[in-house]
CSV table of C-alpha atoms and ligand atoms in Angstrom, one decimal:
chain,number,residue,atom,x,y,z
O,1,MET,CA,11.0,19.6,-11.5
O,2,PRO,CA,14.6,20.3,-10.4
O,3,ASP,CA,17.4,18.5,-12.2
O,4,LEU,CA,17.4,14.8,-11.8
O,5,HIS,CA,20.6,12.9,-11.0
O,6,PRO,CA,21.6,10.6,-13.8
O,7,TYR,CA,21.0,7.6,-11.6
O,8,ALA,CA,17.3,8.6,-11.0
O,9,ALA,CA,14.7,7.0,-13.2
O,10,SER,CA,13.9,9.1,-16.2
O,11,GLU,CA,12.4,8.8,-19.7
O,12,SER,CA,15.9,8.3,-21.1
O,13,ASN,CA,16.7,5.2,-19.0
O,14,SER,CA,13.1,3.9,-18.7
O,15,SER,CA,12.3,0.3,-19.7
O,16,GLY,CA,9.1,1.5,-21.1
O,17,ARG,CA,5.6,0.0,-21.2
O,18,LEU,CA,4.4,-3.5,-22.2
O,19,PHE,CA,2.3,-2.1,-25.1
O,20,PHE,CA,4.1,0.6,-27.1
O,21,GLU,CA,2.4,4.0,-26.9
O,22,SER,CA,3.7,7.3,-28.3
O,23,SER,CA,5.0,9.7,-25.7
O,24,PRO,CA,2.4,12.2,-24.2
O,25,ASP,CA,2.6,15.7,-25.5
O,26,TYR,CA,2.4,17.7,-22.3
O,27,ARG,CA,3.2,15.3,-19.5
O,28,SER,CA,6.1,13.0,-18.6
O,29,GLU,CA,5.6,9.3,-18.9
O,30,TYR,CA,5.5,9.0,-15.1
O,31,GLN,CA,2.9,11.7,-14.8
O,32,ARG,CA,0.8,9.7,-17.3
O,33,ASP,CA,1.2,6.7,-15.0
O,34,ARG,CA,0.1,8.7,-12.0
O,35,ASP,CA,-2.9,10.1,-13.9
O,36,ARG,CA,-4.0,6.7,-15.0
O,37,ILE,CA,-3.8,5.5,-11.4
O,38,VAL,CA,-5.9,8.4,-10.1
O,39,HIS,CA,-8.6,7.7,-12.7
O,40,SER,CA,-8.8,4.0,-12.0
O,41,ALA,CA,-11.7,2.3,-10.2
O,42,ALA,CA,-9.4,0.6,-7.8
O,43,PHE,CA,-8.0,3.9,-6.7
O,44,ARG,CA,-11.4,5.4,-6.0
O,45,ARG,CA,-12.3,2.3,-3.9
O,46,LEU,CA,-9.4,2.9,-1.6
O,47,GLU,CA,-11.6,5.5,0.1
O,48,TYR,CA,-13.8,2.8,1.6
O,49,LYS,CA,-11.1,0.4,2.5
O,50,THR,CA,-9.7,0.0,6.0
O,51,GLN,CA,-6.3,0.8,7.3
O,52,VAL,CA,-6.8,-0.4,10.9
O,53,PHE,CA,-10.3,0.7,11.7
O,54,VAL,CA,-13.3,-0.5,9.7
O,55,ASN,CA,-14.3,2.2,7.3
O,56,HIS,CA,-17.6,3.0,9.0
O,57,GLU,CA,-16.1,3.3,12.5
O,58,GLY,CA,-15.6,7.0,12.1
O,59,ASP,CA,-14.9,9.6,9.5
O,60,MET,CA,-11.8,10.9,11.3
O,61,PHE,CA,-9.6,7.8,10.8
O,62,ARG,CA,-7.3,7.0,7.9
O,63,THR,CA,-8.4,5.0,5.0
O,64,ARG,CA,-6.3,3.3,2.4
O,65,LEU,CA,-6.9,6.4,0.2
O,66,THR,CA,-5.7,9.0,2.7
O,67,HIS,CA,-2.8,6.6,3.6
O,68,SER,CA,-1.8,6.5,0.0
O,69,ILE,CA,-1.9,10.3,-0.3
O,70,GLU,CA,0.2,10.6,2.8
O,71,VAL,CA,2.8,8.2,1.4
O,72,ALA,CA,2.8,10.2,-1.8
O,73,GLN,CA,3.4,13.4,0.1
O,74,ILE,CA,6.2,12.0,2.2
O,75,GLY,CA,7.7,10.3,-0.8
O,76,ARG,CA,7.6,13.4,-3.0
O,77,SER,CA,9.1,15.7,-0.4
O,78,ILE,CA,12.1,13.4,0.0
O,79,ALA,CA,12.4,12.6,-3.8
O,80,ARG,CA,12.8,16.3,-4.5
O,81,VAL,CA,15.5,16.8,-2.0
O,82,LEU,CA,17.4,13.7,-3.2
O,83,GLY,CA,17.1,14.8,-6.9
O,84,ILE,CA,15.3,11.6,-7.9
O,85,ASN,CA,12.1,11.3,-9.8
O,86,GLU,CA,9.2,12.9,-8.0
O,87,ASP,CA,6.5,11.9,-10.6
O,88,LEU,CA,7.5,8.3,-10.5
O,89,THR,CA,7.7,8.3,-6.6
O,90,GLU,CA,4.1,9.7,-6.6
O,91,SER,CA,2.8,7.2,-9.0
O,92,ILE,CA,4.3,4.2,-7.1
O,93,ALA,CA,2.9,5.7,-3.8
O,94,LEU,CA,-0.6,6.1,-5.1
O,95,ALA,CA,-0.6,2.6,-6.6
O,96,HIS,CA,1.1,0.6,-3.9
O,97,ASP,CA,-2.1,-0.4,-2.0
O,98,LEU,CA,-4.5,-0.8,-5.0
O,99,GLY,CA,-4.6,-4.6,-4.5
O,100,HIS,CA,-5.6,-4.5,-0.8
O,101,THR,CA,-8.6,-6.5,0.3
O,102,PRO,CA,-11.3,-5.0,2.4
O,103,PHE,CA,-10.7,-5.0,6.1
O,104,GLY,CA,-6.9,-4.4,6.0
O,105,HIS,CA,-4.6,-7.1,7.1
O,106,ALA,CA,-7.3,-9.2,8.5
O,107,GLY,CA,-8.8,-9.4,5.1
O,108,GLN,CA,-5.6,-10.2,3.4
O,109,ASP,CA,-4.8,-13.0,5.9
O,110,ALA,CA,-8.2,-14.5,5.5
O,111,LEU,CA,-8.0,-14.4,1.7
O,112,ASN,CA,-4.5,-15.8,1.7
O,113,GLN,CA,-5.7,-18.7,3.8
O,114,CYS,CA,-8.7,-19.3,1.5
O,115,MET,CA,-6.3,-19.3,-1.5
O,116,LYS,CA,-3.6,-21.6,0.1
O,117,ASP,CA,-4.3,-24.4,-2.4
O,118,PHE,CA,-4.5,-22.1,-5.3
O,119,GLY,CA,-1.2,-20.1,-5.1
O,120,GLY,CA,-2.1,-17.9,-2.1
O,121,PHE,CA,-3.0,-14.2,-2.1
O,122,GLU,CA,-0.6,-11.4,-1.6
O,123,HIS,CA,-1.6,-7.7,-1.8
O,124,ASN,CA,1.6,-6.6,-3.5
O,125,LEU,CA,1.0,-9.1,-6.3
O,126,GLN,CA,-2.6,-8.1,-6.4
O,127,SER,CA,-1.7,-4.4,-6.8
O,128,LEU,CA,0.3,-5.4,-9.9
O,129,ARG,CA,-2.5,-7.6,-11.1
O,130,VAL,CA,-4.9,-4.6,-10.9
O,131,VAL,CA,-2.7,-2.3,-13.0
O,132,ASP,CA,-1.6,-5.0,-15.4
O,133,GLU,CA,-4.8,-6.9,-16.0
O,134,LEU,CA,-7.9,-6.1,-14.0
O,135,GLU,CA,-8.6,-2.4,-14.8
O,136,GLU,CA,-10.7,-2.2,-17.9
O,137,ARG,CA,-10.5,1.4,-19.2
O,138,TYR,CA,-8.5,1.4,-22.4
O,139,ALA,CA,-9.3,0.3,-25.9
O,140,GLU,CA,-5.9,-1.0,-26.8
O,141,PHE,CA,-5.0,-3.0,-23.7
O,142,SER,CA,-6.2,-4.5,-20.4
O,143,GLY,CA,-4.9,-2.9,-17.3
O,144,LEU,CA,-3.3,0.6,-17.2
O,145,ASN,CA,-0.2,-0.3,-19.3
O,146,LEU,CA,2.1,1.5,-16.8
O,147,THR,CA,5.8,2.0,-17.1
O,148,PHE,CA,8.2,-0.8,-16.0
O,149,GLU,CA,9.5,1.5,-13.2
O,150,THR,CA,6.1,2.0,-11.6
O,151,ARG,CA,5.3,-1.7,-11.9
O,152,GLU,CA,8.7,-2.5,-10.3
O,153,GLY,CA,7.9,-0.2,-7.4
O,154,ILE,CA,4.5,-1.8,-6.8
O,155,LEU,CA,6.1,-5.2,-6.5
O,156,LYS,CA,7.8,-4.7,-3.2
O,157,HIS,CA,8.5,-8.4,-2.6
O,158,CYS,CA,7.6,-11.7,-4.0
O,159,SER,CA,8.7,-15.4,-3.8
O,160,THR,CA,11.2,-16.8,-6.3
O,161,GLN,CA,8.5,-19.0,-7.6
O,162,ARG,CA,6.3,-16.1,-8.3
O,163,ALA,CA,9.1,-14.0,-9.6
O,164,LEU,CA,9.7,-16.7,-12.3
O,165,GLU,CA,6.1,-16.4,-13.4
O,166,LEU,CA,6.1,-12.6,-13.5
O,167,GLY,CA,8.8,-12.2,-16.2
O,168,ASP,CA,10.8,-8.9,-16.4
O,169,VAL,CA,9.3,-7.2,-13.4
O,170,GLY,CA,10.1,-10.2,-11.2
O,171,GLN,CA,13.6,-10.7,-12.5
O,172,ARG,CA,15.4,-8.7,-9.8
O,173,PHE,CA,14.2,-11.1,-7.1
O,174,ILE,CA,15.9,-13.9,-9.0
O,175,ASP,CA,19.1,-11.9,-9.7
O,176,GLY,CA,19.2,-10.4,-6.2
O,177,ARG,CA,19.2,-6.8,-7.6
O,178,GLN,CA,17.7,-3.7,-6.1
O,179,PRO,CA,14.9,-1.7,-7.6
O,180,GLY,CA,15.3,2.0,-8.5
O,181,LEU,CA,15.7,4.6,-5.8
O,182,GLU,CA,12.1,5.8,-6.2
O,183,ALA,CA,10.8,2.3,-5.4
O,184,GLN,CA,13.2,2.0,-2.4
O,185,LEU,CA,11.9,5.4,-1.2
O,186,VAL,CA,8.2,4.6,-1.4
O,187,ASN,CA,8.8,1.4,0.6
O,188,LEU,CA,10.1,3.4,3.5
O,189,ALA,CA,7.7,6.3,3.1
O,190,ASP,CA,4.9,3.8,3.4
O,191,GLY,CA,6.3,2.7,6.9
O,192,ILE,CA,6.7,6.4,8.0
O,193,ALA,CA,3.1,7.2,7.0
O,194,TYR,CA,1.4,4.2,8.7
O,195,ASN,CA,3.5,4.1,11.9
O,196,ASN,CA,2.8,7.7,12.6
O,197,HIS,CA,-0.8,7.9,11.5
O,198,ASP,CA,-1.5,4.7,13.5
O,199,VAL,CA,-0.2,6.5,16.6
O,200,ASP,CA,-2.5,9.4,15.8
O,201,ASP,CA,-5.6,7.2,15.1
O,202,GLY,CA,-4.8,4.9,18.0
O,203,LEU,CA,-4.8,7.9,20.4
O,204,ARG,CA,-7.9,9.4,18.9
O,205,SER,CA,-9.8,6.1,19.2
O,206,GLY,CA,-8.8,5.7,22.8
O,207,LEU,CA,-7.2,2.3,22.1
O,208,LEU,CA,-3.8,3.7,22.8
O,209,SER,CA,-2.8,6.0,25.7
O,210,ILE,CA,-0.1,8.6,26.1
O,211,GLU,CA,1.2,6.6,29.1
O,212,GLN,CA,1.6,3.5,27.0
O,213,LEU,CA,3.5,5.4,24.3
O,214,SER,CA,5.9,6.8,26.9
O,215,GLU,CA,8.0,3.6,26.4
O,216,ILE,CA,8.5,4.6,22.7
O,217,HIS,CA,11.5,6.8,22.4
O,218,LEU,CA,10.4,8.4,19.1
O,219,PHE,CA,7.2,9.5,20.8
O,220,GLN,CA,8.4,10.4,24.3
O,221,GLU,CA,11.3,12.6,23.0
O,222,GLN,CA,9.0,14.8,21.0
O,223,TYR,CA,6.3,14.7,23.6
O,224,ASP,CA,8.7,16.2,26.2
O,225,ILE,CA,9.8,18.9,23.8
O,226,VAL,CA,6.3,19.9,23.0
O,227,ASN,CA,5.1,19.9,26.6
O,228,ALA,CA,8.1,22.0,27.7
O,229,ALA,CA,7.5,24.6,24.9
O,230,TYR,CA,3.7,24.7,25.1
O,231,PRO,CA,2.6,23.7,28.7
O,232,THR,CA,-1.0,24.8,28.4
O,233,LEU,CA,-1.6,23.4,24.9
O,234,PRO,CA,-4.8,21.2,24.7
O,235,GLN,CA,-4.1,17.5,24.5
O,236,ARG,CA,-5.5,17.1,21.0
O,237,ARG,CA,-3.1,19.7,19.6
O,238,VAL,CA,-0.2,18.2,21.6
O,239,ILE,CA,-0.7,14.9,19.9
O,240,HIS,CA,-0.8,16.4,16.4
O,241,GLU,CA,2.3,18.5,17.2
O,242,VAL,CA,4.1,15.4,18.5
O,243,VAL,CA,3.1,13.2,15.5
O,244,ARG,CA,4.2,15.8,13.0
O,245,ARG,CA,7.5,16.2,14.7
O,246,MET,CA,8.0,12.4,14.7
O,247,ILE,CA,7.4,12.3,11.0
O,248,ASN,CA,9.9,15.2,10.5
O,249,CYS,CA,12.6,13.3,12.5
O,250,GLN,CA,12.2,10.2,10.5
O,251,VAL,CA,12.1,12.1,7.2
O,252,THR,CA,15.2,14.1,8.1
O,253,ASP,CA,17.1,10.9,9.2
O,254,LEU,CA,16.1,9.2,5.9
O,255,ILE,CA,17.3,12.1,3.8
O,256,GLU,CA,20.6,12.4,5.6
O,257,THR,CA,21.3,8.7,5.7
O,258,SER,CA,20.4,8.1,2.1
O,259,THR,CA,22.4,11.1,0.9
O,260,ALA,CA,25.5,9.8,2.7
O,261,ARG,CA,25.0,6.3,1.2
O,262,ILE,CA,24.6,7.7,-2.3
O,263,VAL,CA,27.7,9.9,-1.9
O,264,ALA,CA,29.7,6.9,-0.6
O,265,LEU,CA,28.7,4.6,-3.4
O,266,ALA,CA,28.7,7.3,-6.0
O,267,PRO,CA,26.4,5.6,-8.5
O,268,GLN,CA,26.6,7.0,-12.1
O,269,THR,CA,23.7,5.3,-13.6
O,270,LEU,CA,20.4,3.6,-12.7
O,271,ALA,CA,22.2,0.2,-13.4
O,272,ASP,CA,24.7,1.1,-10.6
O,273,VAL,CA,21.7,1.6,-8.3
O,274,ARG,CA,20.2,-1.7,-9.2
O,275,ASN,CA,23.6,-3.5,-8.8
O,276,ALA,CA,24.6,-1.8,-5.6
O,277,GLY,CA,24.0,-5.0,-3.6
O,278,GLN,CA,22.1,-3.1,-0.9
O,279,ALA,CA,19.4,-0.5,-0.8
O,280,LEU,CA,20.7,3.1,-0.9
O,281,ILE,CA,17.7,4.7,0.6
O,282,GLY,CA,17.4,3.9,4.3
O,283,PHE,CA,17.4,5.0,7.9
O,284,SER,CA,20.4,5.2,10.2
O,285,ASP,CA,20.8,2.1,12.4
O,286,GLU,CA,19.6,4.0,15.3
O,287,MET,CA,16.4,5.3,13.6
O,288,ALA,CA,15.8,1.8,12.1
O,289,GLU,CA,15.9,0.4,15.6
O,290,HIS,CA,13.4,3.1,16.9
O,291,ASN,CA,11.1,2.3,14.0
O,292,GLN,CA,11.2,-1.4,14.8
O,293,ARG,CA,10.3,-0.7,18.4
O,294,LEU,CA,7.4,1.5,17.3
O,295,LYS,CA,6.2,-1.1,14.9
O,296,ARG,CA,6.3,-3.8,17.6
O,297,PHE,CA,4.5,-1.6,20.0
O,298,LEU,CA,1.7,-1.0,17.5
O,299,ARG,CA,1.4,-4.6,16.7
O,300,ASN,CA,1.1,-5.6,20.4
O,301,ASN,CA,-1.0,-2.7,21.6
O,302,LEU,CA,-3.1,-1.6,18.7
O,303,TYR,CA,-3.4,-4.3,16.0
O,304,GLN,CA,-3.8,-6.9,18.8
O,305,HIS,CA,-6.1,-4.8,20.9
O,306,TYR,CA,-9.2,-6.9,21.7
O,307,LYS,CA,-11.5,-4.4,20.0
O,308,VAL,CA,-9.4,-4.5,16.8
O,309,ARG,CA,-9.2,-8.3,17.1
O,310,ARG,CA,-13.0,-8.6,17.3
O,311,MET,CA,-13.3,-6.6,14.1
O,312,SER,CA,-10.5,-8.6,12.4
O,313,THR,CA,-12.1,-11.9,13.4
O,314,LYS,CA,-15.4,-10.8,12.1
O,315,ALA,CA,-13.9,-9.5,8.9
O,316,GLY,CA,-12.0,-12.8,8.4
O,317,ARG,CA,-15.3,-14.7,8.8
O,318,ILE,CA,-17.0,-12.5,6.2
O,319,ILE,CA,-14.2,-13.0,3.7
O,320,SER,CA,-13.9,-16.8,4.1
O,321,SER,CA,-17.7,-17.3,4.0
O,322,LEU,CA,-17.9,-15.3,0.8
O,323,PHE,CA,-15.0,-17.2,-0.7
O,324,ARG,CA,-16.5,-20.5,0.1
O,325,ALA,CA,-19.9,-19.6,-1.3
O,326,PHE,CA,-18.4,-18.4,-4.6
O,327,ILE,CA,-16.1,-21.4,-5.0
O,328,ASP,CA,-19.0,-23.8,-4.4
O,329,ASP,CA,-21.0,-22.0,-7.0
O,330,SER,CA,-19.2,-19.6,-9.3
O,331,ARG,CA,-22.5,-18.6,-10.9
O,332,LEU,CA,-23.2,-16.6,-7.8
O,333,LEU,CA,-20.7,-14.1,-9.1
O,334,PRO,CA,-22.0,-11.1,-11.0
O,335,PRO,CA,-22.3,-11.9,-14.7
O,336,ASP,CA,-19.5,-9.5,-15.8
O,337,TYR,CA,-17.2,-12.2,-14.4
O,338,TYR,CA,-18.5,-15.0,-16.5
O,339,ASP,CA,-16.3,-14.4,-19.6
O,340,ARG,CA,-13.1,-14.4,-17.6
O,341,LEU,CA,-14.4,-17.3,-15.5
O,342,ASP,CA,-14.9,-19.4,-18.6
O,343,LEU,CA,-11.6,-18.4,-20.0
O,344,LEU,CA,-9.6,-19.2,-16.9
O,345,ASP,CA,-11.7,-22.3,-16.1
O,346,LYS,CA,-10.6,-23.8,-19.5
O,347,GLY,CA,-7.0,-22.8,-19.0
O,348,GLN,CA,-6.4,-23.4,-15.3
O,349,GLY,CA,-9.5,-25.2,-13.9
O,350,SER,CA,-10.2,-24.7,-10.2
O,351,THR,CA,-7.1,-22.6,-9.7
O,352,GLY,CA,-8.3,-20.1,-12.3
O,353,GLN,CA,-11.8,-20.0,-10.8
O,354,ALA,CA,-10.3,-19.4,-7.3
O,355,ARG,CA,-8.3,-16.5,-8.7
O,356,ILE,CA,-11.4,-14.9,-10.2
O,357,VAL,CA,-13.2,-15.2,-6.9
O,358,ALA,CA,-10.1,-13.7,-5.1
O,359,ASP,CA,-10.1,-10.8,-7.6
O,360,TYR,CA,-13.8,-10.2,-6.9
O,361,ILE,CA,-13.4,-10.3,-3.1
O,362,ALA,CA,-10.1,-8.3,-3.1
O,363,GLY,CA,-11.8,-5.6,-5.2
O,364,MET,CA,-14.6,-5.1,-2.6
O,365,THR,CA,-14.7,-2.1,-0.2
O,366,ASP,CA,-15.4,-2.8,3.5
O,367,ARG,CA,-19.0,-1.8,3.2
O,368,PHE,CA,-19.6,-3.6,-0.1
O,369,ALA,CA,-18.2,-6.8,1.5
O,370,ILE,CA,-20.5,-6.4,4.5
O,371,GLY,CA,-23.5,-5.8,2.1
O,372,GLU,CA,-22.6,-8.8,0.0
O,373,TYR,CA,-22.3,-11.0,3.0
O,374,GLU,CA,-25.8,-9.8,4.1
O,375,ARG,CA,-27.2,-10.4,0.6
O,376,MET,CA,-25.7,-13.9,0.5
O,377,PHE,CA,-26.4,-15.1,4.1
O,378,ASP,CA,-29.1,-13.0,5.7
O,379,PRO,CA,-32.4,-15.0,5.6
O,380,GLY,CA,-34.2,-11.7,6.0
O,381,GLN,CA,-33.0,-10.7,2.6
O,382,LEU,CA,-34.6,-13.5,0.5
O,383,THR,CA,-36.5,-11.0,-1.6
S,401,MG,MG1,0.8,1.1,2.4
């Protein structure tokens, strides 16, 4: 790895792990975080979780797994240029969606609605819960015992109330401080990845058209350039060429804007970054505006497309039916949940029970949730 700036996260300024462990012999602490994430069950399940399209709609679309890998790729490229910690960037990127429910945002909204009397459901918090508590892989501790910096990066936002309950990792929301640069970076790399791959998947699925996208400056500008340079190129390749150039424009703007902000503020330490009063990683105002327009466009034309809405409505119904059934009778949950159920039931009553049900549902893949729904409600499956 190239030399890190002193304000980048590193082993010398790390806030360490919750449970002390001696340093790995041949890896950095953040490589170890990444490796633990890659070996986790929640990470493998991302392969069968929806981004926009339900997992079984086609093998060509993005899933949460390929999305996370794209975020890691974009994040690492930028981290290296900026001289900040590439390993940490990668580990945050690969972990950032671990807490996602099946069926993308429709699933998250439905579960949040189900949990409204029990503290709500938020996928950021759930990602943290996965790495802090839910993974059961190590003899010495529950969860993955990741470094503070990876955990801080996973927790993109949270309410003050929640922050108070979370302790050290929530403290910055109370104090109004920034996270490290690697966390700031992944937050934006996430947006670059999904905005652009949703354009690509939207066109591939036929739910979006090139004509519609002509109102989006980011798209149209690159489309004109590609068409002028390669007038006979088949449409499919034109689209890929445009999308890759769109990503490049956004990445370039982010690198240049962030570099200028870092130079202007001249942080000396990680503490300077945290106390800067604003994020140092960011887009120019112009690019931020273009991004907002693209986001709005995708919301109105892709995420609200009637075919996607039908899927979302159905997905929401599956989630809330499962939730209600498990809340009414928690002994319908698989037996591995009973110990925790008894424990939380004693401590927190129905709120604890609801949290276990939410953990179970959030951990499902799209296809498992559909199968579970059939097992629970299909009269043809009484045997
Ligand atoms: Mg994401």
